[in-house]
Short mmCIF file of N, CA and C in Angstrom, two decimals:
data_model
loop_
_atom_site.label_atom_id
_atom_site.label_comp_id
_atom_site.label_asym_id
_atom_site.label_seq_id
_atom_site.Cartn_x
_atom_site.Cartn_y
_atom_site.Cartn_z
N UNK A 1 -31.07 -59.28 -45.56
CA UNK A 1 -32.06 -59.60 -46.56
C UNK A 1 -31.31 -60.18 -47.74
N UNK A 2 -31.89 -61.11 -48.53
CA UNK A 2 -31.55 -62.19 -49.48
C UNK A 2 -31.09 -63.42 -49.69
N UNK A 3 -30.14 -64.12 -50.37
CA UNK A 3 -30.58 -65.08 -50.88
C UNK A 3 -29.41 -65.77 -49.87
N UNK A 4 -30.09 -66.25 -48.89
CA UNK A 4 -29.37 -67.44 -48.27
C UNK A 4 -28.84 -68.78 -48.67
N UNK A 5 -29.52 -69.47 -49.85
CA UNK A 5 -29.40 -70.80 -50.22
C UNK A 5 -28.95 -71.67 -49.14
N UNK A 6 -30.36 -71.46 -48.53
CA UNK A 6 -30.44 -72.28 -46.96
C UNK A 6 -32.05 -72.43 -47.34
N UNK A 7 -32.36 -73.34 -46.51
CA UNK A 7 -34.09 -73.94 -46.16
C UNK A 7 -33.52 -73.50 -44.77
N UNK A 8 -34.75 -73.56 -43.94
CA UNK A 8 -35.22 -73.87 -42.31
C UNK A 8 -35.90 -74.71 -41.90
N UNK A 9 -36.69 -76.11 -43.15
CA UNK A 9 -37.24 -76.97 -42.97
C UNK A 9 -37.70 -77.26 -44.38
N UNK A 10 -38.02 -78.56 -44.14
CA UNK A 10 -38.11 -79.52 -45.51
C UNK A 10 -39.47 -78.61 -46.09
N UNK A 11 -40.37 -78.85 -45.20
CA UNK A 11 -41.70 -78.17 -45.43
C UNK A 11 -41.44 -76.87 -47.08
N UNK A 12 -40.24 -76.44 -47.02
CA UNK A 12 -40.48 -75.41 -47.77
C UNK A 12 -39.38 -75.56 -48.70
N UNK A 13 -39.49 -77.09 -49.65
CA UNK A 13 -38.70 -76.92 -50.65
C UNK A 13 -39.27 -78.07 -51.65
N UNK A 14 -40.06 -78.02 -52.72
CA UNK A 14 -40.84 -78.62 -53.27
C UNK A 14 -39.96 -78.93 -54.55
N UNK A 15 -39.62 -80.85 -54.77
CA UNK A 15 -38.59 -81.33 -55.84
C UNK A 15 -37.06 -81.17 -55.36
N UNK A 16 -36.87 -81.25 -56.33
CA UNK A 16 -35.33 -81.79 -56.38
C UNK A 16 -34.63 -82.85 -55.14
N UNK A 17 -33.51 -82.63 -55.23
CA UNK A 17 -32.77 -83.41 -54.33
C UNK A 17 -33.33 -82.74 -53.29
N UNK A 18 -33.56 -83.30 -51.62
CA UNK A 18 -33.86 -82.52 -50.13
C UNK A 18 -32.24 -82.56 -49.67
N UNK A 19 -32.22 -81.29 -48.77
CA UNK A 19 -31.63 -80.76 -47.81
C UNK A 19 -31.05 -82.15 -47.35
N UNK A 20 -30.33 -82.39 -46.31
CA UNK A 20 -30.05 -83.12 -45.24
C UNK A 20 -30.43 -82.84 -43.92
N UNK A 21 -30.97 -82.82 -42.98
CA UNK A 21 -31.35 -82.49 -41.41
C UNK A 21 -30.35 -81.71 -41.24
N UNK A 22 -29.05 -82.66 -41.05
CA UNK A 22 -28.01 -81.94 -40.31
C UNK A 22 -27.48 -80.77 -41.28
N UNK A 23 -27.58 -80.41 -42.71
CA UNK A 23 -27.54 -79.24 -43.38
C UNK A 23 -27.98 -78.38 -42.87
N UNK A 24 -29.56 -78.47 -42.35
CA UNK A 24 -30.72 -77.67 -42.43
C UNK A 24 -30.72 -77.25 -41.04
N UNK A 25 -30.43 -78.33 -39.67
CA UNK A 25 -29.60 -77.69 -38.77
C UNK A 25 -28.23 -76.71 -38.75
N UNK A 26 -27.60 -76.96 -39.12
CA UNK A 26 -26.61 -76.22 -39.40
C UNK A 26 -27.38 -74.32 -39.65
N UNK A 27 -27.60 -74.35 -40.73
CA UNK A 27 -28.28 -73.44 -40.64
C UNK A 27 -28.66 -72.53 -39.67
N UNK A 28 -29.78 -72.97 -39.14
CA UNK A 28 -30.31 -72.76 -38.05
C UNK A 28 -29.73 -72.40 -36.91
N UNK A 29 -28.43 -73.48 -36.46
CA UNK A 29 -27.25 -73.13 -35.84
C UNK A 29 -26.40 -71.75 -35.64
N UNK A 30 -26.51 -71.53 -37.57
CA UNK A 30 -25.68 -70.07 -38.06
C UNK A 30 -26.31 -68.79 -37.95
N UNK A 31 -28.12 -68.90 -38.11
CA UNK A 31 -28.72 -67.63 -37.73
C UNK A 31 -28.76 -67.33 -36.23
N UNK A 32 -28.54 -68.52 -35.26
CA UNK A 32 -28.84 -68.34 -33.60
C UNK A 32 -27.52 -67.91 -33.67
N UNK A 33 -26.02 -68.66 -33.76
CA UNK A 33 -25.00 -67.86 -33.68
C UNK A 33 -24.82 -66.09 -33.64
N UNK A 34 -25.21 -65.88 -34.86
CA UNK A 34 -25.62 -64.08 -35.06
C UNK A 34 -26.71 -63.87 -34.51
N UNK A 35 -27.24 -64.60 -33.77
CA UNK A 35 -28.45 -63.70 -32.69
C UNK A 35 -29.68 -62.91 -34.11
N UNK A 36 -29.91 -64.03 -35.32
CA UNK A 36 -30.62 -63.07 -36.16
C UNK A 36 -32.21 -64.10 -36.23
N UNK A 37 -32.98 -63.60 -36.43
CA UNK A 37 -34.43 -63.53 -36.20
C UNK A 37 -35.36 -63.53 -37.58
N UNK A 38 -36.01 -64.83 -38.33
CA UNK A 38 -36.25 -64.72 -39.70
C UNK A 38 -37.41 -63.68 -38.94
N UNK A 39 -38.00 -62.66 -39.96
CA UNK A 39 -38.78 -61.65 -39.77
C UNK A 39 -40.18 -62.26 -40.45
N UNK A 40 -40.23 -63.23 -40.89
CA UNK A 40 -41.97 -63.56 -41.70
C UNK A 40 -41.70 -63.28 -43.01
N UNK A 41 -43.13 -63.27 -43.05
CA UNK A 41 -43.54 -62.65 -45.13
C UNK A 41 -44.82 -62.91 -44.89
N UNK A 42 -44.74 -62.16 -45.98
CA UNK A 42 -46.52 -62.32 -46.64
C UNK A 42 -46.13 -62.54 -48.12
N UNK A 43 -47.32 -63.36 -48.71
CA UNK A 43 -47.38 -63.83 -50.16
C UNK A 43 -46.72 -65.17 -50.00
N UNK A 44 -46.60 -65.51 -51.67
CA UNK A 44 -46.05 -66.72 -51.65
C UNK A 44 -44.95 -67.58 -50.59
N UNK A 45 -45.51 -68.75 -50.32
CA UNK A 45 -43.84 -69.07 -49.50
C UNK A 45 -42.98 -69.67 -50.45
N UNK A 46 -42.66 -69.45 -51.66
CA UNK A 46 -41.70 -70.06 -52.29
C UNK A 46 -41.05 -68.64 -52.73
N UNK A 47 -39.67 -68.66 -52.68
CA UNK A 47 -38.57 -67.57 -52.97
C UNK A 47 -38.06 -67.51 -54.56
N UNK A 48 -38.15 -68.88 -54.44
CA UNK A 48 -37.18 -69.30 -56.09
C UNK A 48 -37.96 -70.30 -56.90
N UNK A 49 -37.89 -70.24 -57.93
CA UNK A 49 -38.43 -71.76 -58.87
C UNK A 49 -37.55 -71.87 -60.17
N UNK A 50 -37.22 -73.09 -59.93
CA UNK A 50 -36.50 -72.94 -61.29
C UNK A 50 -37.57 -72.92 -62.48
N UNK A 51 -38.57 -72.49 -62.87
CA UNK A 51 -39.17 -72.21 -64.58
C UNK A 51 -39.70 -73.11 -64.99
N UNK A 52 -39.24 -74.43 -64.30
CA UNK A 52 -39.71 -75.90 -65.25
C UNK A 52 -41.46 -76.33 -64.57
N UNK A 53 -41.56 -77.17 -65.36
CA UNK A 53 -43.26 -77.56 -64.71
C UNK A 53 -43.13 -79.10 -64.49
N UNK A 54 -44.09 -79.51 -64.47
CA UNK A 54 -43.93 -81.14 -64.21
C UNK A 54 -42.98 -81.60 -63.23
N UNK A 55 -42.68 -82.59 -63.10
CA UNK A 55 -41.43 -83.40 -62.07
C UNK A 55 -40.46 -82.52 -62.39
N UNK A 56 -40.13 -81.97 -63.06
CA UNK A 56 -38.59 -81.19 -63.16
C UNK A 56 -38.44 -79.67 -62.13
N UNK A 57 -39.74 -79.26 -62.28
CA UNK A 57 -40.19 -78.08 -61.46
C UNK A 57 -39.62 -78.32 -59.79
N UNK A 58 -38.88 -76.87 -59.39
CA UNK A 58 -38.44 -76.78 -58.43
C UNK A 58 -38.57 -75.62 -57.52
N UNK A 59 -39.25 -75.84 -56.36
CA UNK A 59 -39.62 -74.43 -55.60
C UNK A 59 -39.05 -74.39 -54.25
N UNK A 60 -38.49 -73.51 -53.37
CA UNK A 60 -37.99 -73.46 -52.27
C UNK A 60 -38.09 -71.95 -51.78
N UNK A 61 -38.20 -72.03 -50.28
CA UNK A 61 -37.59 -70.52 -49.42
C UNK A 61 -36.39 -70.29 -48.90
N UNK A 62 -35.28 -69.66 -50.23
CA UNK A 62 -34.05 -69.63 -49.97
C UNK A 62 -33.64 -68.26 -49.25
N UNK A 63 -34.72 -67.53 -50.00
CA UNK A 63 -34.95 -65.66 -49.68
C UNK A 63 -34.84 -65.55 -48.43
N UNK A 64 -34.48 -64.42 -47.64
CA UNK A 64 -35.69 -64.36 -46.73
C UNK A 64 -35.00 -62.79 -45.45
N UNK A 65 -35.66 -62.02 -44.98
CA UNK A 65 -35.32 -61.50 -44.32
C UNK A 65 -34.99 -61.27 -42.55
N UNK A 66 -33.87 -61.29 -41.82
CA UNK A 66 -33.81 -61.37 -40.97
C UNK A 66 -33.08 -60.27 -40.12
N UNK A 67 -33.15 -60.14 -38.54
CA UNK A 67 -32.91 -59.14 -38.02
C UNK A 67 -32.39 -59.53 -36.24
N UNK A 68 -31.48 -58.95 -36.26
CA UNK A 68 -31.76 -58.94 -34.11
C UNK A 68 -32.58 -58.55 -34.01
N UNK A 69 -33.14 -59.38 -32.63
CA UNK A 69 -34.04 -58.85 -31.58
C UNK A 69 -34.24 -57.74 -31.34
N UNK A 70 -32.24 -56.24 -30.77
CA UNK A 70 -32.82 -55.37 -30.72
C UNK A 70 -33.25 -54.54 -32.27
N UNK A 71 -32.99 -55.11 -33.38
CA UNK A 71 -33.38 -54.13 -34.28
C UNK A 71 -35.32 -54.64 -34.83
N UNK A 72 -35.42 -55.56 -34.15
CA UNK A 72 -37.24 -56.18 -34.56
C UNK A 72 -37.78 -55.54 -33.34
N UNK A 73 -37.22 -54.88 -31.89
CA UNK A 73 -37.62 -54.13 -31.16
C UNK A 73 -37.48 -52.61 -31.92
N UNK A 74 -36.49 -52.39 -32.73
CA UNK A 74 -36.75 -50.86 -33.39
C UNK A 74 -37.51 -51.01 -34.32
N UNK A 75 -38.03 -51.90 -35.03
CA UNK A 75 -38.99 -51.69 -35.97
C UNK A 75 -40.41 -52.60 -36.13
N UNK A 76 -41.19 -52.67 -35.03
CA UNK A 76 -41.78 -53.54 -34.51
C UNK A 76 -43.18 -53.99 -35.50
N UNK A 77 -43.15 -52.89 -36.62
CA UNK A 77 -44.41 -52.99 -37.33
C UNK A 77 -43.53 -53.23 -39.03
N UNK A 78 -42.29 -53.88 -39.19
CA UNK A 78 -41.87 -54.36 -39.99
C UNK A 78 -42.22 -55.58 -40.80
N UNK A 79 -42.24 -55.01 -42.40
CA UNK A 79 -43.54 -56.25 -42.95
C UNK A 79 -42.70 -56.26 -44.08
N UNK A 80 -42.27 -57.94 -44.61
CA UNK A 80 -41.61 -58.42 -45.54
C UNK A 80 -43.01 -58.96 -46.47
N UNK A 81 -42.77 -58.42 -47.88
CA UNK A 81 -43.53 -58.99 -48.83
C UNK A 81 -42.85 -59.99 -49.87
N UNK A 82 -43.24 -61.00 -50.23
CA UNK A 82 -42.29 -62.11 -51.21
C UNK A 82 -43.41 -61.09 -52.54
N UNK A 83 -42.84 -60.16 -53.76
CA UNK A 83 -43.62 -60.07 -54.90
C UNK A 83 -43.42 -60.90 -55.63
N UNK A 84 -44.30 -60.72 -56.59
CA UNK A 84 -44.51 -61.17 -57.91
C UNK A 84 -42.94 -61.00 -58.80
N UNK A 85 -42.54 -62.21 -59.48
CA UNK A 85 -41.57 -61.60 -60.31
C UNK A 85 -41.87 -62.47 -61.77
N UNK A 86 -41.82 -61.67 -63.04
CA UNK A 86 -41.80 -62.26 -64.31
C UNK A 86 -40.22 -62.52 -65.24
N UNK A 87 -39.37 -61.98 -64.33
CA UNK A 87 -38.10 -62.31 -64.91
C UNK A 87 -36.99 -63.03 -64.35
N UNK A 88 -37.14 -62.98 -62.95
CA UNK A 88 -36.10 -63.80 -62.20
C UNK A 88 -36.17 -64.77 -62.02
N UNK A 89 -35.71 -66.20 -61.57
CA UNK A 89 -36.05 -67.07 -60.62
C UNK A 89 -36.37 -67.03 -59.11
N UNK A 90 -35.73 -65.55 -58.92
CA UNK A 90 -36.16 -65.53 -57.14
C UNK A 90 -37.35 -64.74 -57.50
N UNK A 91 -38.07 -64.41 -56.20
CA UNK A 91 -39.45 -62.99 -56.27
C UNK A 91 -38.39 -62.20 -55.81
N UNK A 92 -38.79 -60.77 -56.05
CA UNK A 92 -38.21 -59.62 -55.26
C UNK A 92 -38.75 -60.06 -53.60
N UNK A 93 -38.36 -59.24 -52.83
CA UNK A 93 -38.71 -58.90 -51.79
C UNK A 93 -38.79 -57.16 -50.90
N UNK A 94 -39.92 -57.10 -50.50
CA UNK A 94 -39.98 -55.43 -50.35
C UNK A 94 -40.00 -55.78 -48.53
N UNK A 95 -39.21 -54.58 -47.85
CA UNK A 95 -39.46 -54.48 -46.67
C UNK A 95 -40.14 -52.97 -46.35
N UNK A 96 -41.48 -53.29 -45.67
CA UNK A 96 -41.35 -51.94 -45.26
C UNK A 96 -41.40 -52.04 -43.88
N UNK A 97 -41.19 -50.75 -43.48
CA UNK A 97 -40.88 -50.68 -41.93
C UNK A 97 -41.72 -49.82 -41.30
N UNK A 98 -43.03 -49.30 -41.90
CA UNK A 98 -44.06 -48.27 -41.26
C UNK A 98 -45.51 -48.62 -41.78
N UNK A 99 -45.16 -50.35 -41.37
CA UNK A 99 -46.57 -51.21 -41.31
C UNK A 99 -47.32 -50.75 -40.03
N UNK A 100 -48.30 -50.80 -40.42
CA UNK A 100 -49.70 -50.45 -40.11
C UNK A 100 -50.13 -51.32 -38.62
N UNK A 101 -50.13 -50.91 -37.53
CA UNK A 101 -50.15 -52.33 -35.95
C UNK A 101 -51.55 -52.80 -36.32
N UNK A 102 -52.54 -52.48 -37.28
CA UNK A 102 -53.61 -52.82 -37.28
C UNK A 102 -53.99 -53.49 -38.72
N UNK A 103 -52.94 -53.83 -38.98
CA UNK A 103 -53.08 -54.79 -40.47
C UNK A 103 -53.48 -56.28 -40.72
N UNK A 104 -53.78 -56.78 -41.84
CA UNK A 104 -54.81 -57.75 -40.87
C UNK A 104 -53.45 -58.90 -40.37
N UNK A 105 -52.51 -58.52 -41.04
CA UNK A 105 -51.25 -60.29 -41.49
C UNK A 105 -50.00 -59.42 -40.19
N UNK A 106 -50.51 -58.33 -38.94
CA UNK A 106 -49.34 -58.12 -38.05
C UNK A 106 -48.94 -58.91 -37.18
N UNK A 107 -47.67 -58.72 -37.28
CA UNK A 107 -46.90 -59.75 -35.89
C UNK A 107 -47.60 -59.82 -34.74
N UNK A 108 -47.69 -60.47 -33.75
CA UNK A 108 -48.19 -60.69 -32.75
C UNK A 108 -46.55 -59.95 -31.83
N UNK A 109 -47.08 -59.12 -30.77
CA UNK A 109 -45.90 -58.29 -30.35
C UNK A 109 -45.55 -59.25 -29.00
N UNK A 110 -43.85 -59.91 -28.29
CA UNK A 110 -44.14 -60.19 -27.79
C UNK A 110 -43.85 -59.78 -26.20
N UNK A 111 -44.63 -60.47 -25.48
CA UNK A 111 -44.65 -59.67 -24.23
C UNK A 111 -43.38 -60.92 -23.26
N UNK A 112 -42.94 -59.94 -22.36
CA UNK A 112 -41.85 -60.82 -21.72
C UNK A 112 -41.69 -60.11 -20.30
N UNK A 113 -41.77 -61.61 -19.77
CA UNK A 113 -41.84 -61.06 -18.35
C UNK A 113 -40.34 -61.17 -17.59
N UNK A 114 -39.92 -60.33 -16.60
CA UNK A 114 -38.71 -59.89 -16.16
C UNK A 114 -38.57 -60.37 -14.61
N UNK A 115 -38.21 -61.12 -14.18
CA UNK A 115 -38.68 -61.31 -12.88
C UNK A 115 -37.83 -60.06 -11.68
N UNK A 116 -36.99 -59.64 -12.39
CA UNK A 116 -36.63 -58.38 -11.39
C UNK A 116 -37.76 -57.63 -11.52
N UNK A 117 -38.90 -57.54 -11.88
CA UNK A 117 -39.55 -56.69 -11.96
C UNK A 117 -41.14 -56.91 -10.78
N UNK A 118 -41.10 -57.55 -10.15
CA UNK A 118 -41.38 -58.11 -9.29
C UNK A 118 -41.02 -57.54 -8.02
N UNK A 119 -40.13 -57.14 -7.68
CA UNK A 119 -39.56 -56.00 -6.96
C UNK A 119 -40.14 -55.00 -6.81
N UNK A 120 -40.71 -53.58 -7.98
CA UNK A 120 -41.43 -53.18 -8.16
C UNK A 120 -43.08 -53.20 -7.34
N UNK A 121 -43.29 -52.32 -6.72
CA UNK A 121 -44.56 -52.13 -6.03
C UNK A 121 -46.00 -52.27 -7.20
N UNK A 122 -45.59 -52.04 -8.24
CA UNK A 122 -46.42 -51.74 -8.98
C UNK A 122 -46.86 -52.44 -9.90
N UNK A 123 -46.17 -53.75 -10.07
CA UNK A 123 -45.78 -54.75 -10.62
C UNK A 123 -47.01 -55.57 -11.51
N UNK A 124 -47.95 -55.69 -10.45
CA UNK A 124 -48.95 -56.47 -10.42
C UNK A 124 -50.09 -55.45 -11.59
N UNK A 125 -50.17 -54.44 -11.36
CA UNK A 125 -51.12 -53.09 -11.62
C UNK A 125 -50.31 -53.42 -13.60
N UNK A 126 -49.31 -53.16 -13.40
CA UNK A 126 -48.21 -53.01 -14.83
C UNK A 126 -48.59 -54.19 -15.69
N UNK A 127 -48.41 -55.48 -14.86
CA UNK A 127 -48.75 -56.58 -15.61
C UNK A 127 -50.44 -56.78 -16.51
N UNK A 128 -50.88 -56.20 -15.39
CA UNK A 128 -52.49 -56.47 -15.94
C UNK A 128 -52.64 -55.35 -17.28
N UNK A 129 -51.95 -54.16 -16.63
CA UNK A 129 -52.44 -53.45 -17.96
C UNK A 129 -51.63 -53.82 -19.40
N UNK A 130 -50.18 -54.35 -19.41
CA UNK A 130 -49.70 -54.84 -20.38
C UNK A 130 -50.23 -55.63 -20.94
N UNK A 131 -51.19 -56.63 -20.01
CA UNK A 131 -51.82 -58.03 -20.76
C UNK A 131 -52.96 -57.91 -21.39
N UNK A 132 -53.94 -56.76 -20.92
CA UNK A 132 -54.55 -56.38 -21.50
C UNK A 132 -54.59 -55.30 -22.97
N UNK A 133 -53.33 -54.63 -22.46
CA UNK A 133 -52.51 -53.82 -23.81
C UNK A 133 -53.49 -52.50 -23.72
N UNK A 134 -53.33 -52.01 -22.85
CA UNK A 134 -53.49 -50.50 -22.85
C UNK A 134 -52.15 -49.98 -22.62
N UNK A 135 -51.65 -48.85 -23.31
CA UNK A 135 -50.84 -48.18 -23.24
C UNK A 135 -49.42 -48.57 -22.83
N UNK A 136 -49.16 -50.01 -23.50
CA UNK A 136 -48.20 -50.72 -23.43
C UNK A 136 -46.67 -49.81 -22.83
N UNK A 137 -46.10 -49.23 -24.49
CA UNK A 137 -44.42 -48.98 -24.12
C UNK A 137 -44.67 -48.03 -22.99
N UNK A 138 -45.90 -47.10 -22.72
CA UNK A 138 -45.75 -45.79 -21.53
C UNK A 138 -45.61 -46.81 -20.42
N UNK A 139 -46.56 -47.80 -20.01
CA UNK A 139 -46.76 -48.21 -18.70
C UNK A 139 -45.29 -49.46 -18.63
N UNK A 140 -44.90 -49.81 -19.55
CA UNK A 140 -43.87 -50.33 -19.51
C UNK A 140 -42.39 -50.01 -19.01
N UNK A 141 -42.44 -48.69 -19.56
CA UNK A 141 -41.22 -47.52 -19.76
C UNK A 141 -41.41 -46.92 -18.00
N UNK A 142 -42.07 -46.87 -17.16
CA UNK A 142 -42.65 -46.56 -15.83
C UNK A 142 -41.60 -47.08 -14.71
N UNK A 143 -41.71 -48.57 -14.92
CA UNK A 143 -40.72 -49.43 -14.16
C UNK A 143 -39.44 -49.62 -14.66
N UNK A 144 -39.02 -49.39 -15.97
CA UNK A 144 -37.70 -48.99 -16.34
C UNK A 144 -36.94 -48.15 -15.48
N UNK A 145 -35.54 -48.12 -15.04
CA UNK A 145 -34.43 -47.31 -14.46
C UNK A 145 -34.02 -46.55 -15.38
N UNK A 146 -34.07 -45.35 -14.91
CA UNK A 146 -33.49 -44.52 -16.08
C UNK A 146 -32.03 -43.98 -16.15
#
């Protein structure tokens, strides 16, 4: 969590001089390297502004929080807020990690299919109920080796 002074796309940097592609790749490059995962937000998408108004005014998403796979599998109802700030140029940012699965702004959880799992007699029965999402991690955790 914080201040990367990186974009992930032009889309989210309003004024000044732009990024370069191959900057902004780069980037992108450096979070897949570490296997890290931007996590979202809610609220504003701008992180920083420099204060000014008019043409001089400058806004971007430099902020931002990210995670491995297996740690967005340990905290699957994890919710980044961009706040309000009256003194900084960046917003704070709050993470909490005992978001609500029924909130209206939750991740979409995702489902992934295994083809060893196919093997499995039960396979077919497992799939339907996952897709439908009854009792997901139990019926999931079933065909796991323990």
């Amino acid at each position: 969590m914080g201040d990367f002074n990186e974009i992930l796309t032009r889309s989210v940097k309003e004024g000044g001089v732009m990024k370069s592609e191959r900057q902004i790749n780069e980037f992108k490059h450096t979070l897949n390297d570490f296997m890290l995962r931007d996590l979202g937000y809610r609220g504003c998408p701008f992180t920083c502004c420099n204060g000014r108004t008019g043409l001089e005014r400058i806004r971007c998403h430099l902020d931002r929080c990210t995670g491995t796979t297996e740690w967005l599998s340990l905290s699957p109802h994890a919710i980044v807020t961009h706040e309000i700030s009256g003194v900084s140029d960046h917003c704070p940012m709050r993470l909490s990690l005992l978001g609500r699965p029924n909130q209206e702004h939750k991740r979409r959880k995702v489902k992934i299919f295994e083809a060893m799992c196919v093997k499995d007699a039960r396979c077919e029965e497992i799939i339907k109920a996952l897709w439908h999402g009854r009792n997901q991690r139990a019926d999931a955790l079933k065909v796991l080796p323990k």
